Amino acid sequence: MIFEHAPALIIAFPLLTSFAVPILNRFGEKFRNFFVLLSLLFSLFFVLTLAPQVYSHGVIVYTFGSTSPGITLPSGYSMPIRITFTIDGMSIFMAFIASIVSISGLIYSWGFLKKERVGMDKFYSLLLLMSVGMYGMIFTGDLFNMFVFLEILSIASCALIAFWVHKGETSEAAFKYMVVSSIAALFMLIAVGIFYGQYNALNIAAIASMINYNLLDKIALSLLIVGLAMKAGAVPMHMWVPDAYGQAPAPITMMLVAASQASLYALFRTCFTLFGLRLDVAMVGWIIIILGILSMFVGVTMAIPQKDIKKLMAYHSVSQTGYMLLGVGVGLAVMNDPIAFQTYGMKAMEGSIFHIINYALYKGLLFLTAGAIFYKLKTRNLDEMGGIAHNMPLTTLFFIIGALAIAGIPPLNGFASKFLIYESVYRFNPLLSIIAMVVSVLTLASFVKVFHSAFMGPKMKKNVREAPRAMLLGMAIIAILIIIFSLFPAMVVRTIVDPAVIALANQGNYISAVMGGI
Amino acid sequence: MREMSRIVRTVSHIMFPFVIMFGFYLVVHGHLTPGGGFQGGAIIASGLALLIVAYSRSRVKKVVKKEVLTTIESSGLLMFIGLAFLGIGATFFYNFLANSGIIFGDSVAYGINPGNLNTAGTLPLMSIAVGLEVLAGLSIIILMLAIGSLAGEGSR
């Protein structure tokens, strides 16, 4: 059965196409674009076929190079030596985000980069590699493998940030990104080395079954938290975010948002699956909460005075990442108290994990609208814009959807997830919840400012028309998903968010899926 | 930069085949000795660097075409992922050639032995694929650096 191999094929098709793009390129632009889209659609298809399997079986394991995908422990071995993909509810949830974002980013790029003459084969090659890096980080059940995919993701993103190397400050942004991601990757490598030295294992489940939270493990944990929070753009390490998000081409910025979410996923995986209840959960939980609060507040206050539309949105990304850290931190902090965890810890995690997908969608949409404005007006400065609503009505509509969603205005999906976070965090500590609400108000304020200065006002003198169709299609895919999520939040939470939360909270299932009944 | 003196050119003439041969040796013996696809490929690419330093860049540029290298790079990568796909009867990356008696199909002898090249199934083939990719990739980087500095010279 081909569906048995779905986890490998999700990665393999984009990888194959990515390597073939320089050859496909010789047969013409349309031909190449068709195959690139086809490979991403294949991945989406396999993600969708994999999802019911995961929801009915709990955890799916795929062992590379073994005689059958399910055999993690060949006879005589007590520890998995082959690379495995371990896919549970959380992984498949993140895979939805990765596939949606990659596909709409690709379609948008057809319009956005139509005028580029050179380097388009490399652009699509790297875009596919970025997608592979995300899928890999999300699916892998092996710590070293996770490091490898993190590096694939970082190198591909770094090259794509510097795509317009001849204009602006892209090289500076790319260099900063490269330095930050190498440091983060090195931290992760040292942590992996510490685990390997102690337990002779690289498999997450194998380490998790043996881990004992001694001093060395604490060092490894802090390295992992710092490294991955750095890649996710949490506040003390957020300096690369505005540059990288601001300078990259808009579709790449959207993919970078999803890439940061993949790092966030790795962070959650480390805390919940690798350590689980062996952690000093209250302390680590509070560390993550404080990172979250700092990111929320500093991000939004830095965003308000910005004049560069993409930089402003980038600072908002920092602030939104804070919400996810806050909710999951609260969930982690009360994990060893079953009653508190059931009453509000679970809800807080539900809220933040729901926020991950909402954020990836509306932030992606906002960056794409900013890209459309940049494509037509050739500027990112808010002072040089005005009256765009007259010329680009559809873009304006998409911007309004995105802006209302990010500000958490009731009918939209941002409200659903933020409300879950406020409600549950209030029962943990009212002050945190109040800070979260204030940040949300400030977010609204700054988007009102953007809306007013860019879209309202008299018609521009320049004759500007609506963005090309491919770009509108890329934005429309995301906007439709946002509307669906807004209309049926309870259904979305029940079908895809709850399994993700349960998967994170249930370390035992993950371990026993790989290690057998230990 | 002009080409270097006759002594340098002659020595690099003599050395070049050995460098290339050593590189390919490392690639093919990847599963037996230290080294492998990446290391071997890097050594072969350093052979090209030797030529660029000894002869003038424009002369090397005429012989080594970027398009050819790109094709080699892609085909190396495709060969690697293709070998992984061929194992899909069992799992992705399954070593279907090991102990099969076809190419690289001998089973490994127990105990101390000088090493049999004809073992390890798809591993040596993957080494060769990686070797092709790396030699082409690094050669392109070296070539581009050389051409880039050539352009700088022209403007001065």
XYZ file of C-alpha atoms in Angstrom:
674
model
C 0.000 0.000 0.000
C 1.302 3.395 -0.970
C -0.468 5.099 1.929
C 1.661 3.145 4.351
C 4.576 5.246 3.071
C 2.774 8.568 3.370
C 5.138 10.021 6.019
C 8.175 9.464 3.812
C 6.433 10.547 0.620
C 5.330 13.865 2.131
C 9.025 14.744 2.363
C 10.221 12.815 -0.668
C 8.105 14.463 -3.368
C 9.112 18.076 -2.667
C 12.710 16.922 -2.195
C 12.749 15.103 -5.547
C 11.183 18.075 -7.319
C 13.531 20.485 -5.611
C 16.522 18.580 -6.991
C 14.911 18.268 -10.404
C 13.999 21.969 -10.728
C 17.297 22.997 -12.427
C 16.602 20.350 -15.081
C 12.845 21.021 -15.322
C 13.707 24.683 -15.806
C 15.121 23.910 -19.271
C 11.666 22.909 -20.501
C 10.110 26.273 -19.795
C 8.635 28.259 -16.971
C 5.078 26.848 -17.065
C 6.318 23.266 -17.066
C 8.543 23.906 -14.035
C 5.846 25.765 -12.095
C 3.386 22.965 -12.768
C 5.705 20.341 -11.321
C 6.579 22.439 -8.288
C 2.890 22.922 -7.526
C 2.195 19.250 -8.214
C 4.781 18.112 -5.674
C 3.334 20.378 -2.974
C -0.187 19.182 -3.797
C 1.049 15.593 -3.452
C 2.376 16.457 -0.012
C -0.926 18.049 0.963
C -2.780 14.987 -0.327
C -0.626 12.633 1.741
C -0.966 14.859 4.814
C -4.734 14.638 4.386
C -4.658 10.850 3.992
C -2.304 10.497 6.940
C -4.507 12.558 9.254
C -7.350 10.008 9.694
C -4.780 7.275 10.345
C -3.173 9.378 13.059
C -6.509 10.284 14.628
C -7.624 6.654 14.760
C -4.295 5.008 15.771
C -2.823 7.726 17.973
C 0.823 7.653 16.899
C 2.153 6.539 13.515
C 5.775 5.440 13.276
C 7.758 5.231 10.062
C 11.219 3.668 10.194
C 13.535 4.540 7.311
C 15.520 1.727 5.727
C 13.803 -0.999 7.688
C 12.105 -3.989 6.067
C 8.695 -2.677 7.108
C 7.738 0.844 8.241
C 6.451 -0.240 11.634
C 9.555 -2.127 12.803
C 11.430 0.288 15.054
C 13.246 -2.394 17.013
C 14.732 -5.134 14.800
C 15.094 -8.402 16.697
C 17.755 -8.188 19.374
C 17.778 -4.423 19.682
C 16.466 -2.676 22.751
C 16.891 0.777 21.267
C 15.849 2.192 17.891
C 18.961 2.734 15.774
C 17.287 3.791 12.535
C 15.867 7.221 11.873
C 12.167 7.216 12.590
C 9.369 9.613 11.825
C 6.954 9.696 14.734
C 3.716 11.402 13.841
C 1.077 12.223 16.416
C -1.794 14.713 16.559
C 0.529 17.668 17.121
C 2.774 16.824 14.161
C -0.122 16.410 11.776
C -1.593 19.691 13.016
C 1.663 21.486 12.211
C 1.829 19.684 8.856
C -1.503 21.246 7.867
C 0.010 24.677 8.468
C 3.184 23.858 6.544
C 1.304 22.533 3.523
C -1.254 25.357 3.336
C 1.392 28.037 3.714
C 3.736 26.453 1.159
C 1.036 26.096 -1.475
C -0.382 29.592 -1.166
C 3.152 31.029 -0.931
C 4.056 29.269 -4.160
C 0.967 30.486 -6.022
C 1.535 34.014 -4.751
C 5.173 33.916 -5.918
C 4.071 33.296 -9.516
C 2.574 36.761 -9.550
C 4.925 38.472 -7.147
C 8.167 37.470 -8.863
C 6.899 37.479 -12.444
C 9.237 40.262 -13.456
C 12.382 38.587 -12.111
C 14.618 37.433 -14.939
C 17.275 35.298 -13.240
C 17.478 32.873 -10.369
C 13.877 31.713 -10.452
C 14.873 28.045 -10.684
C 16.925 28.471 -7.542
C 14.050 30.327 -5.882
C 11.641 27.437 -6.392
C 14.290 24.869 -5.472
C 14.895 26.639 -2.177
C 11.199 27.226 -1.554
C 10.634 23.476 -1.813
C 13.625 22.821 0.442
C 12.111 25.184 3.005
C 8.904 23.228 2.831
C 10.862 19.968 3.253
C 12.702 21.423 6.234
C 9.414 22.307 7.917
C 7.820 18.924 7.273
C 10.987 17.203 8.454
C 11.240 19.109 11.721
C 7.587 18.443 12.378
C 7.602 14.722 11.638
C 10.958 13.538 12.851
C 11.249 11.363 15.919
C 15.002 11.703 16.100
C 16.811 14.591 17.759
C 19.804 14.679 15.451
C 17.535 14.439 12.447
C 15.631 17.398 13.822
C 18.881 19.348 13.914
C 19.575 18.399 10.288
C 16.151 19.566 9.144
C 16.536 22.764 11.196
C 19.732 23.438 9.265
C 18.086 22.673 5.897
C 15.327 25.088 6.824
C 17.756 27.779 8.004
C 20.037 27.620 4.985
C 17.158 27.639 2.515
C 15.468 30.542 4.316
C 18.709 32.463 4.567
C 19.310 32.225 0.829
C 15.706 33.234 0.133
C 15.844 36.254 2.467
C 18.781 37.440 0.376
C 16.900 36.814 -2.884
C 16.941 40.496 -3.866
C 20.617 40.696 -3.094
C 21.133 43.703 -5.340
C 18.601 45.983 -3.675
C 18.164 47.268 -0.155
C 19.591 45.771 2.966
C 18.766 42.162 2.209
C 22.327 40.914 2.666
C 22.461 42.443 6.134
C 19.171 40.786 7.093
C 20.265 37.460 5.644
C 23.621 37.649 7.402
C 21.938 38.399 10.718
C 19.550 35.519 10.170
C 22.421 33.198 9.316
C 24.380 34.138 12.455
C 21.335 33.728 14.695
C 20.282 30.441 13.185
C 23.805 29.000 13.287
C 24.029 29.883 16.966
C 20.635 28.321 17.604
C 21.589 25.214 15.636
C 24.891 24.938 17.515
C 23.064 25.134 20.846
C 20.818 22.362 19.656
C 23.787 20.289 18.471
C 25.502 20.610 21.867
C 22.290 19.548 23.588
C 21.971 16.550 21.274
C 25.600 15.700 22.039
C 24.902 15.810 25.770
C 21.979 13.426 25.391
C 23.938 11.101 23.127
C 26.865 11.031 25.544
C 24.624 10.100 28.441
C 22.050 7.777 26.968
C 23.689 6.519 23.742
C 20.474 7.327 21.948
C 19.229 9.954 19.541
C 15.637 8.881 19.224
C 13.342 11.222 21.135
C 11.215 8.394 22.495
C 14.276 6.364 23.544
C 15.811 9.334 25.377
C 12.460 10.219 26.928
C 12.135 6.712 28.359
C 15.518 6.999 30.094
C 15.856 10.666 30.954
C 16.370 11.559 34.612
C 16.706 15.353 34.730
C 20.189 15.580 36.237
C 22.495 18.556 35.912
C 23.630 17.656 32.381
C 20.035 17.270 31.252
C 19.225 20.663 32.724
C 22.078 22.196 30.738
C 20.801 20.493 27.599
C 17.270 21.663 28.318
C 18.333 25.278 28.745
C 20.363 25.105 25.529
C 17.373 23.700 23.671
C 14.958 26.278 25.082
C 17.284 29.180 24.288
C 18.169 27.899 20.823
C 14.638 27.141 19.750
C 13.134 30.269 21.307
C 15.782 32.192 19.387
C 14.646 30.588 16.136
C 11.017 31.231 17.050
C 11.783 34.916 17.681
C 10.894 35.241 21.370
C 11.856 38.535 22.917
C 15.375 38.680 24.235
C 16.473 36.997 20.992
C 14.100 38.704 18.574
C 16.513 41.109 16.862
C 16.634 39.117 13.615
C 12.856 39.033 13.137
C 12.136 42.577 11.903
C 15.109 42.540 9.522
C 14.520 39.094 8.090
C 10.737 39.413 7.813
C 11.026 42.946 6.490
C 13.585 42.277 3.760
C 12.488 38.895 2.452
C 10.093 38.732 -0.522
C 6.515 38.589 0.816
C 5.780 34.890 0.097
C 9.041 33.977 1.816
C 8.090 36.097 4.817
C 4.928 34.052 5.065
C 6.932 30.830 4.889
C 9.326 32.203 7.517
C 6.345 32.691 9.832
C 5.503 29.017 9.438
C 9.188 28.152 9.863
C 9.241 29.940 13.225
C 6.203 27.911 14.181
C 8.172 24.750 13.372
C 10.838 25.861 15.875
C 8.107 26.570 18.392
C 6.822 23.066 17.765
C 10.306 21.688 18.467
C 10.362 23.680 21.715
C 7.031 22.239 22.827
C 8.149 18.766 21.773
C 11.263 19.142 23.924
C 9.350 20.263 27.006
C 6.390 17.911 26.781
C 7.599 14.779 25.016
C 11.314 14.659 25.731
C 11.130 15.640 29.411
C 7.460 15.524 30.309
C 6.652 15.256 33.966
C 10.289 14.672 34.913
C 10.751 18.410 34.477
C 10.461 20.859 37.303
C 7.284 21.852 35.500
C 6.427 24.932 37.543
C 9.823 26.516 36.975
C 10.157 25.689 33.279
C 6.518 26.661 32.798
C 7.148 30.063 34.356
C 10.275 30.576 32.250
C 8.192 30.006 29.127
C 5.409 32.252 30.484
C 7.896 35.056 31.132
C 9.381 34.660 27.644
C 5.828 34.863 26.334
C 4.830 37.951 28.327
C 8.045 39.742 27.356
C 7.557 38.878 23.687
C 3.940 40.022 23.738
C 4.603 43.329 25.391
C 7.940 44.318 23.870
C 6.814 43.175 20.427
C 3.693 45.280 20.394
C 5.300 48.389 21.882
C 8.066 48.210 19.288
C 5.483 47.750 16.538
C 3.472 50.898 17.280
C 6.065 53.520 16.213
C 7.201 51.653 13.052
C 6.787 53.332 9.685
C 7.864 50.386 7.537
C 4.735 48.295 7.005
C 6.545 44.945 6.923
C 8.711 45.771 9.929
C 5.589 46.739 11.826
C 3.999 43.410 10.986
C 7.233 41.615 11.903
C 7.159 43.132 15.397
C 3.572 41.966 15.679
C 4.760 38.453 14.885
C 7.059 38.648 17.904
C 4.109 39.771 19.980
C 1.804 37.017 18.683
C 4.438 34.340 19.366
C 4.150 35.502 22.965
C 0.512 34.367 23.135
C 1.446 30.839 22.144
C 4.292 30.705 24.649
C 1.983 32.088 27.357
C -0.757 29.506 26.888
C 1.546 26.526 26.559
C 3.643 27.797 29.487
C 0.545 27.878 31.678
C -0.357 24.369 30.560
C 3.151 23.157 31.386
C 3.263 24.926 34.756
C 0.196 23.104 36.068
C 0.899 19.765 34.429
C 1.699 17.893 37.644
C -1.590 19.013 39.207
C -4.253 16.869 37.492
C -7.245 18.936 38.669
C -5.815 22.291 37.627
C -4.595 20.778 34.366
C -8.032 19.423 33.536
C -9.894 22.600 34.517
C -7.772 25.278 32.858
C -4.311 23.959 31.844
C -5.736 21.978 28.949
C -7.822 24.960 27.811
C -4.794 27.236 27.885
C -2.863 24.826 25.679
C -5.855 24.423 23.395
C -5.979 28.202 23.049
C -2.308 28.551 22.190
C -2.215 25.658 19.784
C -5.324 26.935 18.050
C -3.576 30.309 17.997
C -0.619 28.766 16.124
C -2.732 27.920 13.080
C -4.746 31.135 13.294
C -1.592 33.173 13.561
C 0.101 31.397 10.655
C -2.968 32.142 8.518
C -3.743 35.760 9.352
C -0.124 36.811 9.670
C 0.589 35.155 6.352
C -2.333 37.006 4.809
C -1.176 40.341 6.243
C 2.357 39.839 4.920
C 0.929 38.936 1.521
C -1.171 42.123 1.419
C 1.911 44.110 2.420
C 3.711 42.370 -0.449
C 0.918 43.304 -2.856
C 1.201 46.953 -1.791
C 4.974 46.812 -2.189
C 4.581 45.188 -5.618
C 2.383 48.016 -6.854
C 3.749 51.042 -5.010
C 7.436 50.007 -4.731
C 7.570 51.300 -1.178
C 7.130 49.915 2.295
C 6.965 53.300 3.984
C 3.522 54.067 5.437
C 4.043 57.812 4.950
C 4.257 57.369 1.187
C 1.000 55.446 0.979
C -2.592 56.549 1.113
C -5.915 55.848 -0.514
C -4.974 52.352 -1.627
C -8.568 51.248 -0.938
C -9.668 53.170 -4.057
C -7.239 51.294 -6.289
C -6.922 47.847 -4.741
C -10.317 46.925 -3.287
C -9.649 43.176 -2.988
C -6.302 43.657 -1.279
C -8.029 46.048 1.115
C -10.659 43.435 1.879
C -7.972 40.829 2.602
C -6.111 43.310 4.790
C -9.265 44.048 6.784
C -9.860 40.323 7.359
C -6.264 39.837 8.505
C -6.162 42.945 10.679
C -9.443 42.181 12.436
C -8.314 38.608 13.031
C -4.948 39.611 14.523
C -6.620 42.173 16.791
C -9.020 39.516 18.076
C -12.272 41.165 17.005
C -15.148 38.782 17.823
C -16.379 37.033 14.726
C -12.898 36.195 13.476
C -10.636 33.291 14.358
C -8.085 35.384 16.297
C -10.807 36.105 18.811
C -11.648 32.428 19.320
C -8.115 31.422 20.228
C -7.313 34.570 22.208
C -10.510 34.196 24.205
C -9.562 30.627 25.132
C -6.206 31.932 26.325
C -7.650 34.867 28.338
C -10.254 32.712 30.025
C -7.941 29.925 31.111
C -4.915 32.074 31.951
C -7.155 34.252 34.148
C -7.745 31.277 36.402
C -4.004 30.665 36.632
C -2.967 34.259 37.262
C -5.294 37.221 36.512
C -2.423 39.633 35.897
C -1.097 37.610 32.942
C -4.515 37.595 31.360
C -4.869 41.356 31.759
C -1.488 41.922 30.112
C -2.607 39.711 27.230
C -5.765 41.793 26.776
C -3.864 45.081 26.885
C -1.506 43.768 24.231
C -4.484 42.841 22.090
C -5.856 46.386 22.381
C -2.477 47.819 21.403
C -2.405 45.467 18.423
C -5.739 46.812 17.293
C -4.475 50.375 17.739
C -1.458 49.832 15.544
C -3.474 48.122 12.816
C -5.978 50.963 12.851
C -3.000 53.214 12.231
C -1.825 51.117 9.278
C -5.310 50.922 7.858
C -5.831 54.637 8.171
C -2.513 55.751 6.725
C -2.254 53.182 3.922
C -5.783 52.461 2.782
C -7.902 55.489 3.694
C -7.627 58.996 2.382
C -7.940 60.612 -1.051
C -7.133 58.715 -4.207
C -3.479 58.572 -5.124
C -2.094 60.516 -8.055
C -0.281 57.430 -9.311
C -2.488 55.156 -11.384
C -2.272 51.939 -9.377
C -4.320 48.865 -10.265
C -5.225 45.677 -8.414
C -2.482 43.066 -7.874
C -2.041 40.241 -10.456
C -4.406 37.283 -10.341
C -1.907 34.734 -9.006
C -1.250 36.971 -5.998
C -4.963 37.454 -5.366
C -5.478 33.690 -5.572
C -2.682 33.085 -3.017
C -4.307 35.595 -0.653
C -7.808 34.270 -1.292
C -6.869 30.697 -0.296
C -5.732 31.955 3.086
C -8.640 34.390 3.505
C -11.187 31.637 2.828
C -9.536 29.395 5.406
C -9.626 32.235 7.941
C -13.337 32.710 7.314
C -14.007 28.975 7.676
C -12.060 28.922 10.917
C -13.986 31.957 12.125
C -17.358 30.422 11.366
C -16.699 27.030 12.924
C -14.132 27.494 15.695
C -15.646 24.793 17.911
C -15.479 22.234 15.114
C -11.863 23.092 14.312
C -10.894 22.833 17.967
C -12.608 19.475 18.285
C -11.222 17.899 15.122
C -7.630 19.097 14.877
C -6.666 21.078 17.985
C -7.812 18.679 20.701
C -5.868 15.697 19.319
C -2.774 17.939 19.189
C -3.144 18.948 22.849
C -3.799 15.388 23.948
C -0.775 14.213 21.976
C 1.457 16.774 23.700
C 0.106 15.986 27.163
C 0.402 12.224 26.667
C 4.100 11.430 26.750
C 3.511 7.715 27.427
C 1.782 7.081 24.091
C 4.628 8.628 22.154
C 7.236 6.534 23.952
C 5.361 3.264 23.730
C 4.662 3.737 20.008
C 8.390 3.658 19.311
C 9.802 1.577 22.163
C 7.010 -0.999 22.415
C 5.308 -1.577 25.713
C 7.792 0.032 28.095
C 45.309 37.748 -12.472
C 47.477 36.325 -15.240
C 48.500 32.692 -15.332
C 51.341 31.762 -13.031
C 54.909 30.778 -13.952
C 55.811 27.770 -16.039
C 57.062 25.896 -12.948
C 53.716 26.220 -11.176
C 51.801 25.255 -14.287
C 53.956 22.180 -14.912
C 53.642 20.982 -11.316
C 49.889 21.471 -11.326
C 49.785 19.603 -14.641
C 51.481 16.663 -12.956
C 49.465 16.910 -9.745
C 46.014 17.370 -11.237
C 45.360 13.731 -12.271
C 46.514 12.510 -8.869
C 44.257 14.928 -7.015
C 41.278 13.830 -9.082
C 42.168 10.168 -8.699
C 42.521 10.486 -4.930
C 39.174 12.250 -4.787
C 37.430 9.490 -6.697
C 39.208 6.880 -4.564
C 37.731 8.475 -1.426
C 34.269 8.635 -2.990
C 34.186 5.005 -4.090
C 35.692 3.655 -0.857
C 33.256 5.674 1.249
C 31.798 2.586 2.905
C 35.207 1.084 3.793
C 37.641 3.818 4.745
C 37.380 7.249 6.339
C 36.079 9.788 3.854
C 33.138 9.380 1.551
C 31.083 11.336 -0.921
C 31.455 14.770 0.600
C 35.174 14.592 1.342
C 36.033 13.060 -2.017
C 33.893 15.568 -3.891
C 35.571 18.431 -2.042
C 39.007 17.127 -3.036
C 38.002 16.865 -6.694
C 36.675 20.426 -6.551
C 39.988 21.549 -5.022
C 41.614 20.157 -8.186
C 39.634 22.738 -10.125
C 40.802 25.434 -7.699
C 44.371 24.358 -8.480
C 43.747 24.856 -12.194
C 42.169 28.264 -11.638
C 45.151 29.440 -9.595
C 47.757 28.039 -11.989
C 46.106 29.104 -15.254
C 44.157 32.271 -15.864
C 40.525 32.222 -14.833
C 39.216 33.134 -18.228
C 40.984 30.125 -19.750
C 39.514 27.716 -17.181
C 36.111 29.319 -17.641
C 36.190 28.376 -21.308
C 36.820 24.708 -20.521
C 34.557 24.211 -17.478
C 30.973 25.251 -18.215
C 28.610 26.196 -15.406
C 25.612 24.604 -17.134
C 27.379 21.247 -17.303
C 28.220 21.447 -13.610
C 24.624 22.346 -12.702
C 23.406 19.300 -14.597
C 25.937 17.063 -12.823
C 24.859 18.534 -9.468
C 21.185 17.915 -10.134
C 21.755 14.425 -11.460
C 23.819 13.531 -8.372
C 21.002 14.683 -6.110
C 18.386 12.936 -8.229
C 20.420 9.730 -8.175
C 20.530 9.906 -4.370
C 16.809 10.432 -3.905
C 16.069 7.975 -6.724
C 17.987 5.234 -4.885
C 15.952 6.057 -1.802
C 12.748 5.759 -3.856
C 13.805 2.385 -5.300
C 13.681 0.889 -1.824
C 10.042 1.816 -1.395
C 8.980 -1.813 -1.785
C 9.999 -2.174 1.844
C 10.551 1.360 3.130
C 11.987 4.601 1.830
C 15.842 4.345 1.881
C 15.648 0.529 2.218
C 18.963 -1.032 1.215
C 17.614 -3.346 -1.479
C 21.024 -4.199 -3.003
C 22.780 -5.410 0.145
C 23.508 -9.176 0.136
C 21.636 -9.521 -3.153
C 24.613 -10.642 -5.238
C 24.071 -7.973 -7.905
C 26.176 -4.801 -7.875
C 27.875 -4.153 -4.510
C 25.926 -7.174 -3.340
C 28.434 -9.391 -1.482
C 27.761 -10.044 2.145
C 30.342 -8.706 4.587
C 32.878 -11.219 5.939
C 33.174 -11.540 9.709
C 36.412 -10.778 11.532
C 39.455 -8.809 10.445
C 39.721 -8.561 6.661
C 41.207 -6.155 4.152
C 37.742 -4.913 3.149
C 35.686 -5.912 0.166
C 34.730 -3.092 -2.175
C 31.847 -5.100 -3.568
C 29.666 -4.857 -0.426
C 27.173 -2.563 1.271
C 24.479 -2.363 -1.413
C 23.167 1.121 -2.085
C 25.637 2.840 0.277
C 28.512 3.152 -2.243
C 26.062 4.243 -4.917
C 24.762 6.953 -2.594
C 28.359 7.926 -1.840
C 28.962 8.324 -5.559
C 25.782 10.397 -5.882
C 26.870 12.672 -3.029
C 30.356 12.840 -4.548
C 28.965 14.037 -7.887
C 26.770 16.599 -6.164
C 29.562 17.987 -4.003
C 32.188 18.108 -6.732
C 29.808 20.000 -9.005
C 28.430 22.238 -6.250
C 31.810 23.267 -4.875
C 33.224 23.701 -8.390
C 30.388 26.101 -9.180
C 31.138 28.061 -6.009
C 34.854 28.275 -6.844
C 34.133 29.192 -10.455
C 31.649 31.890 -9.435
C 34.116 33.375 -6.954
C 36.784 33.438 -9.652
C 34.457 35.027 -12.218
C 33.244 37.511 -9.593
C 36.772 38.694 -8.864
C 37.400 38.879 -12.616
C 34.468 41.284 -12.987
C 35.854 43.421 -10.165
C 39.194 43.658 -11.960
C 37.540 44.809 -15.148
C 35.852 47.764 -13.489
C 39.017 48.979 -11.809
